[in-house]
Short mmCIF file of C-alpha atoms in Angstrom, two decimals:
data_model
loop_
_atom_site.label_atom_id
_atom_site.label_comp_id
_atom_site.label_asym_id
_atom_site.label_seq_id
_atom_site.Cartn_x
_atom_site.Cartn_y
_atom_site.Cartn_z
CA MET A 206 202.45 -30.78 -191.68
CA ASP A 207 200.22 -30.09 -188.69
CA MET A 208 197.34 -32.60 -188.87
CA VAL A 209 194.69 -32.52 -186.16
CA ASN A 210 192.69 -35.46 -187.54
CA ARG A 211 194.71 -38.65 -187.78
CA TYR A 212 192.15 -41.42 -188.22
CA ARG A 213 194.80 -44.09 -187.99
CA ARG A 214 195.18 -43.35 -184.27
CA LEU A 215 192.18 -45.57 -183.58
CA ARG A 216 193.65 -48.44 -185.62
CA THR A 217 196.97 -48.83 -183.83
CA SER A 218 196.13 -52.05 -181.91
CA GLN A 219 193.61 -54.85 -181.94
CA THR A 220 192.39 -53.83 -178.49
CA LEU A 221 191.68 -50.31 -179.68
CA ARG A 222 190.14 -51.41 -182.97
CA LYS A 223 187.72 -53.69 -181.10
CA MET A 224 186.89 -50.98 -178.57
CA VAL A 225 185.70 -48.56 -181.29
CA ARG A 226 184.10 -51.18 -183.52
CA GLU A 227 180.78 -49.99 -184.95
CA THR A 228 179.33 -53.42 -185.77
CA ARG A 229 179.21 -56.09 -183.08
CA ILE A 230 178.20 -59.74 -183.48
CA ASP A 231 177.07 -62.09 -180.74
CA LYS A 232 176.50 -65.86 -180.80
CA SER A 233 172.90 -65.28 -179.74
CA SER A 234 172.27 -63.80 -183.21
CA LEU A 235 173.27 -66.98 -185.10
CA VAL A 236 170.82 -69.49 -186.58
CA TYR A 237 171.93 -72.75 -188.20
CA PRO A 238 169.88 -74.19 -191.10
CA ALA A 239 169.66 -77.99 -191.03
CA PHE A 240 168.14 -80.71 -193.21
CA VAL A 241 166.41 -83.84 -191.93
CA ALA A 242 165.44 -86.59 -194.37
CA GLU A 243 163.06 -89.49 -194.18
CA GLY A 244 164.09 -92.96 -195.36
CA ILE A 245 167.86 -92.75 -194.87
CA ARG A 246 169.80 -94.89 -192.38
CA GLU A 247 172.67 -92.51 -191.69
CA LYS A 248 173.47 -88.91 -192.47
CA GLU A 249 174.42 -88.18 -196.07
CA GLU A 250 176.77 -85.41 -197.17
CA ILE A 251 175.23 -83.00 -199.67
CA PRO A 252 177.47 -83.10 -202.77
CA SER A 253 177.08 -79.43 -203.64
CA MET A 254 177.48 -78.29 -200.01
CA PRO A 255 180.63 -79.93 -198.61
CA GLY A 256 180.40 -80.31 -194.84
CA GLN A 257 176.58 -80.12 -194.79
CA TYR A 258 174.34 -83.17 -194.46
CA ARG A 259 170.90 -84.61 -194.81
CA HIS A 260 170.34 -85.95 -191.32
CA THR A 261 168.40 -88.79 -189.76
CA ILE A 262 166.54 -87.99 -186.55
CA ASP A 263 169.34 -89.63 -184.54
CA SER A 264 172.12 -87.73 -186.29
CA MET A 265 170.09 -84.53 -185.93
CA LEU A 266 170.02 -85.07 -182.20
CA ARG A 267 173.82 -85.48 -182.19
CA LEU A 268 174.14 -82.33 -184.31
CA THR A 269 171.92 -80.46 -181.86
CA GLU A 270 174.18 -81.44 -178.98
CA GLU A 271 177.25 -80.27 -180.92
CA LEU A 272 175.67 -76.94 -181.80
CA LEU A 273 174.67 -76.27 -178.20
CA GLU A 274 178.20 -77.08 -177.02
CA LYS A 275 179.52 -74.48 -179.48
CA GLY A 276 177.05 -71.83 -178.33
CA VAL A 277 174.65 -72.02 -181.28
CA SER A 278 171.23 -72.37 -179.69
CA LYS A 279 168.92 -71.70 -182.66
CA MET A 280 168.19 -73.87 -185.65
CA VAL A 281 165.81 -73.72 -188.62
CA LEU A 282 164.68 -77.12 -189.88
CA PHE A 283 163.98 -78.21 -193.46
CA GLY A 284 162.36 -81.57 -194.12
CA ILE A 285 162.80 -84.02 -197.00
CA PRO A 286 159.96 -86.57 -197.01
CA LEU A 287 160.09 -90.02 -198.55
CA GLU A 288 156.78 -89.52 -200.36
CA LYS A 289 155.65 -86.35 -202.14
CA ASP A 290 152.29 -85.45 -203.68
CA GLU A 291 150.66 -82.50 -205.39
CA TYR A 292 149.29 -81.15 -202.09
CA GLY A 293 152.46 -81.60 -200.05
CA CYS A 294 150.66 -83.60 -197.38
CA GLN A 295 153.82 -84.44 -195.46
CA ALA A 296 154.40 -80.74 -194.79
CA TYR A 297 151.56 -80.69 -192.27
CA ALA A 298 151.32 -84.37 -191.26
CA GLN A 299 151.51 -84.95 -187.51
CA ASN A 300 154.08 -87.68 -188.15
CA GLY A 301 155.95 -85.71 -190.83
CA ILE A 302 159.73 -85.87 -190.71
CA VAL A 303 160.08 -82.30 -189.42
CA GLN A 304 157.35 -82.79 -186.83
CA GLN A 305 158.94 -86.01 -185.57
CA THR A 306 162.35 -84.38 -185.39
CA MET A 307 161.08 -81.34 -183.51
CA HIS A 308 159.28 -83.55 -181.01
CA GLU A 309 162.45 -85.56 -180.31
CA ILE A 310 164.71 -82.52 -180.04
CA LYS A 311 162.34 -80.80 -177.63
CA ARG A 312 162.01 -83.99 -175.58
CA ARG A 313 165.76 -84.49 -175.22
CA LEU A 314 167.34 -81.07 -175.77
CA PRO A 315 164.67 -78.47 -175.00
CA GLU A 316 167.20 -75.65 -174.80
CA MET A 317 167.56 -75.66 -178.60
CA TYR A 318 165.31 -72.97 -180.07
CA LEU A 319 163.57 -74.49 -183.08
CA ILE A 320 162.33 -72.56 -186.11
CA GLY A 321 160.12 -74.32 -188.62
CA ASP A 322 160.48 -73.42 -192.27
CA VAL A 323 156.93 -73.16 -193.64
CA CYS A 324 156.81 -73.88 -197.36
CA MET A 325 155.53 -76.54 -199.75
CA CYS A 326 158.44 -76.94 -202.18
CA GLU A 327 160.20 -79.79 -200.35
CA TYR A 328 156.92 -81.70 -200.07
CA THR A 329 155.14 -81.26 -203.40
CA SER A 330 155.68 -83.64 -206.30
CA HIS A 331 156.00 -80.67 -208.65
CA GLY A 332 158.49 -78.77 -206.46
CA HIS A 333 156.62 -75.47 -206.39
CA CYS A 334 155.97 -73.54 -203.18
CA GLY A 335 152.19 -73.83 -203.34
CA ILE A 336 149.18 -75.68 -204.67
CA LEU A 337 148.83 -75.69 -208.44
CA ASP A 338 145.93 -74.66 -210.62
CA GLY A 339 147.15 -76.09 -213.91
CA GLN A 340 150.71 -74.80 -214.06
CA TYR A 341 150.02 -71.69 -211.99
CA VAL A 342 150.48 -71.57 -208.23
CA ASP A 343 147.10 -70.75 -206.67
CA ASN A 344 147.95 -68.11 -204.06
CA ASP A 345 144.75 -68.18 -201.99
CA LYS A 346 144.34 -71.96 -201.99
CA THR A 347 147.93 -72.33 -200.82
CA LEU A 348 147.31 -70.20 -197.72
CA THR A 349 145.21 -72.92 -196.11
CA TYR A 350 148.02 -75.46 -196.44
CA LEU A 351 150.68 -73.08 -195.19
CA ALA A 352 148.59 -72.31 -192.12
CA LYS A 353 148.10 -76.03 -191.44
CA THR A 354 151.85 -76.56 -191.76
CA ALA A 355 152.68 -73.76 -189.33
CA VAL A 356 150.20 -75.05 -186.75
CA SER A 357 151.50 -78.62 -187.05
CA GLN A 358 155.08 -77.48 -186.55
CA ALA A 359 154.23 -75.33 -183.54
CA GLN A 360 152.28 -78.19 -181.98
CA ALA A 361 155.25 -80.51 -182.58
CA GLY A 362 157.65 -78.21 -180.74
CA ALA A 363 158.62 -75.32 -183.01
CA ASP A 364 159.31 -72.20 -180.98
CA MET A 365 158.90 -70.04 -184.08
CA VAL A 366 157.58 -70.52 -187.62
CA ALA A 367 159.10 -68.99 -190.73
CA PRO A 368 157.01 -68.86 -193.93
CA SER A 369 159.29 -68.82 -196.97
CA ASP A 370 156.78 -69.35 -199.79
CA MET A 371 156.18 -65.71 -200.82
CA MET A 372 152.42 -66.06 -201.20
CA ASP A 373 150.48 -62.84 -200.65
CA GLY A 374 148.62 -62.83 -197.34
CA ARG A 375 150.34 -65.85 -195.83
CA VAL A 376 151.47 -64.10 -192.66
CA ALA A 377 147.91 -63.07 -191.82
CA ALA A 378 146.61 -66.59 -192.55
CA ILE A 379 149.27 -68.20 -190.37
CA ARG A 380 148.78 -65.69 -187.54
CA GLN A 381 145.05 -66.35 -187.51
CA ALA A 382 145.52 -70.13 -187.54
CA LEU A 383 148.09 -70.05 -184.75
CA ASP A 384 145.87 -67.86 -182.60
CA GLU A 385 142.83 -70.04 -183.18
CA ASN A 386 144.80 -73.05 -181.99
CA GLY A 387 145.98 -71.46 -178.76
CA LEU A 388 149.43 -70.62 -180.12
CA GLN A 389 149.26 -66.86 -179.68
CA LEU A 390 152.83 -66.72 -178.33
CA THR A 391 154.39 -68.45 -181.32
CA PRO A 392 156.25 -65.75 -183.28
CA ILE A 393 156.44 -65.53 -187.05
CA MET A 394 159.71 -64.81 -188.83
CA SER A 395 158.64 -63.97 -192.35
CA TYR A 396 160.85 -64.43 -195.38
CA ALA A 397 159.42 -61.06 -196.31
CA VAL A 398 161.91 -60.04 -198.99
CA LYS A 399 162.86 -63.24 -200.80
CA TYR A 400 164.32 -62.90 -204.27
CA ALA A 401 164.20 -65.37 -207.15
CA SER A 402 167.90 -66.06 -207.00
CA ALA A 403 170.52 -68.28 -208.58
CA PHE A 404 172.18 -68.41 -205.15
CA TYR A 405 169.65 -71.10 -204.11
CA GLY A 406 171.02 -73.78 -206.43
CA PRO A 407 172.76 -76.03 -203.87
CA PHE A 408 169.76 -75.85 -201.50
CA ARG A 409 167.53 -77.35 -204.18
CA ASP A 410 170.01 -80.19 -204.43
CA ALA A 411 170.04 -80.56 -200.64
CA ALA A 412 166.27 -80.48 -200.22
CA ASP A 413 165.34 -82.16 -203.51
CA SER A 414 163.08 -79.18 -204.17
CA ALA A 415 163.83 -78.01 -207.70
CA PRO A 416 160.59 -77.20 -209.59
CA ALA A 417 159.57 -79.87 -212.09
CA PHE A 418 158.74 -77.16 -214.61
CA GLY A 419 159.15 -73.43 -214.98
CA ASP A 420 160.64 -71.35 -212.19
CA ARG A 421 159.53 -69.37 -209.13
CA LYS A 422 159.66 -65.89 -210.61
CA THR A 423 155.87 -65.47 -210.46
CA TYR A 424 156.01 -65.43 -206.64
CA GLN A 425 159.60 -64.77 -205.57
CA MET A 426 160.88 -61.24 -206.16
CA ASP A 427 162.76 -59.76 -209.11
CA TYR A 428 166.31 -59.07 -207.90
CA HIS A 429 166.33 -55.73 -209.72
CA ASN A 430 163.81 -54.27 -207.23
CA VAL A 431 164.36 -52.57 -203.89
CA ARG A 432 161.19 -50.50 -203.38
CA GLU A 433 159.14 -53.64 -203.89
CA GLY A 434 161.10 -55.25 -201.06
CA VAL A 435 160.20 -52.39 -198.75
CA LYS A 436 156.54 -52.82 -199.71
CA GLU A 437 156.67 -56.57 -199.01
CA ALA A 438 158.30 -56.05 -195.61
CA LEU A 439 155.79 -53.43 -194.51
CA ALA A 440 152.89 -55.60 -195.66
CA ASP A 441 154.13 -58.59 -193.66
CA ILE A 442 154.59 -56.47 -190.54
CA GLU A 443 151.05 -55.17 -190.95
CA GLU A 444 149.83 -58.78 -191.15
CA GLY A 445 151.59 -59.72 -187.91
CA ALA A 446 155.18 -60.71 -188.71
CA ASP A 447 157.35 -60.40 -185.61
CA ILE A 448 160.64 -60.66 -187.51
CA ILE A 449 161.30 -60.06 -191.19
CA MET A 450 164.03 -61.51 -193.38
CA VAL A 451 165.94 -60.58 -196.49
CA LYS A 452 167.15 -63.52 -198.58
CA PRO A 453 169.80 -63.97 -200.00
CA ALA A 454 172.24 -61.94 -197.93
CA MET A 455 175.62 -61.38 -199.57
CA ALA A 456 174.53 -59.58 -202.75
CA PHE A 457 171.60 -57.80 -201.09
CA GLY A 458 173.19 -55.61 -198.43
CA ASP A 459 171.59 -52.54 -199.97
CA VAL A 460 168.17 -54.16 -199.56
CA ILE A 461 168.87 -55.05 -195.92
CA ALA A 462 169.88 -51.44 -195.26
CA ARG A 463 166.89 -49.94 -197.07
CA VAL A 464 164.34 -52.20 -195.37
CA LYS A 465 165.99 -51.65 -191.98
CA GLU A 466 165.56 -47.89 -192.32
CA VAL A 467 161.77 -48.06 -192.69
CA THR A 468 160.81 -50.93 -190.37
CA ASN A 469 160.74 -51.31 -186.61
CA VAL A 470 160.92 -55.07 -186.07
CA PRO A 471 164.02 -57.29 -185.84
CA MET A 472 165.71 -58.01 -189.16
CA ALA A 473 167.13 -61.36 -190.26
CA ALA A 474 169.37 -62.12 -193.22
CA TYR A 475 169.91 -65.59 -194.68
CA SER A 476 173.35 -66.39 -196.07
CA VAL A 477 172.12 -69.03 -198.48
CA SER A 478 173.50 -72.26 -199.91
CA GLY A 479 175.10 -70.69 -202.97
CA GLU A 480 177.07 -68.28 -200.81
CA TYR A 481 178.30 -71.17 -198.67
CA SER A 482 179.23 -73.38 -201.62
CA MET A 483 181.06 -70.61 -203.47
CA VAL A 484 183.25 -69.97 -200.44
CA LYS A 485 183.87 -73.70 -199.93
CA ALA A 486 184.81 -74.22 -203.58
CA ALA A 487 187.22 -71.27 -203.68
CA ALA A 488 188.76 -72.24 -200.34
CA ARG A 489 189.39 -75.79 -201.52
CA GLN A 490 191.29 -74.39 -204.47
CA GLY A 491 193.40 -72.30 -202.11
CA TRP A 492 192.21 -69.07 -203.70
CA ILE A 493 190.82 -67.42 -200.56
CA ASP A 494 191.22 -67.47 -196.79
CA GLU A 495 187.95 -69.22 -195.87
CA ASP A 496 187.83 -68.11 -192.24
CA ARG A 497 188.42 -64.45 -193.01
CA ILE A 498 185.93 -64.43 -195.87
CA VAL A 499 183.25 -65.98 -193.64
CA CYS A 500 183.84 -63.32 -191.00
CA GLU A 501 183.66 -60.51 -193.56
CA MET A 502 180.43 -61.86 -195.04
CA ALA A 503 178.79 -62.02 -191.63
CA ALA A 504 180.01 -58.58 -190.60
CA SER A 505 178.71 -57.07 -193.84
CA CYS A 506 175.18 -58.28 -193.08
CA PHE A 507 175.20 -56.96 -189.54
CA ARG A 508 176.75 -53.71 -190.78
CA ALA A 509 173.89 -53.35 -193.26
CA GLY A 510 171.35 -53.74 -190.46
CA ALA A 511 170.72 -57.41 -189.76
CA ASP A 512 170.01 -58.42 -186.17
CA ILE A 513 169.83 -62.16 -186.89
CA TYR A 514 172.05 -64.17 -189.24
CA LEU A 515 171.12 -67.54 -190.71
CA SER A 516 174.25 -69.29 -191.92
CA TYR A 517 175.62 -72.76 -192.59
CA TYR A 518 178.80 -71.36 -191.07
CA ALA A 519 177.09 -70.62 -187.73
CA PRO A 520 179.24 -73.12 -185.74
CA GLU A 521 182.43 -71.69 -187.21
CA LEU A 522 181.27 -68.13 -186.57
CA ALA A 523 180.57 -69.05 -182.94
CA ARG A 524 184.19 -70.23 -182.66
CA PHE A 525 185.50 -67.09 -184.35
CA ILE A 526 183.55 -65.00 -181.85
CA ASP A 527 185.09 -66.97 -178.97
CA GLU A 528 188.55 -66.50 -180.46
CA GLY A 529 188.05 -62.76 -180.96
CA ALA A 530 188.38 -62.94 -184.76
CA ILE A 531 184.94 -61.40 -185.12
CA GLY A 532 182.37 -60.06 -182.71
#
């Protein structure tokens, strides 16, 4: 048989395979999500997320040093306050746990790029992502509190803010508030396409943010929909989002690809807590090769179109990149 096209020619060695690789991953694209909690004396492991912790400010500083040593220079912070109320006051308090932590990190380790998660669910007594009117989240009233939270985080040291609440119009409200407070250069990474997903279960354990009643399907997206995701992304860009995100990542590669095709800003994907915990659980049973699975999951998101990858495996991925296992 006389075959001209032998596609296996380009697979004959690791050197050649890496040379012709279509998808490339760099440590500069990695973001590590971290939890800081008020009222604890030492870091506490999260039961449903083995290897992840609720940190004190001191342990967060040690974590920051470790991440920087490994080449992970970006972190998104989630706060767990000691006291919660119906208006989520600790979300925008000057001495809130996230604000204090950002201030200390920037004072001691300014090279860490800090992203503030802007939402109400960790701070409200009812666990919803906004201010309630009865048992319904009041979209427009919530915007004021989200804007206050974004400004307080930026003033405390956040290099970027990331609204994750899924209220309509929140990007415009935050952009206006930042600009009015002299923070015109603070970028917004919008959780533009955030689905109501069962993959968030361990996060709600980690952040103590499960809703006290009902669910979040009236503001987070129906996972059956793709065109709606495109609409959400375009709307957030129009309102001033500098980066948009699809969340979760692993089961939503088609959404990442579709949104990437029609937008012209950087794209982030968040490999969420459920993805992490599923891999950890299967690996502990010896059912999968954890390292290889983690690399495949990351590559699939970048292959779909992500430019930025939020992952609890960011430190491990940085090592895999150094070792040539991925990249």
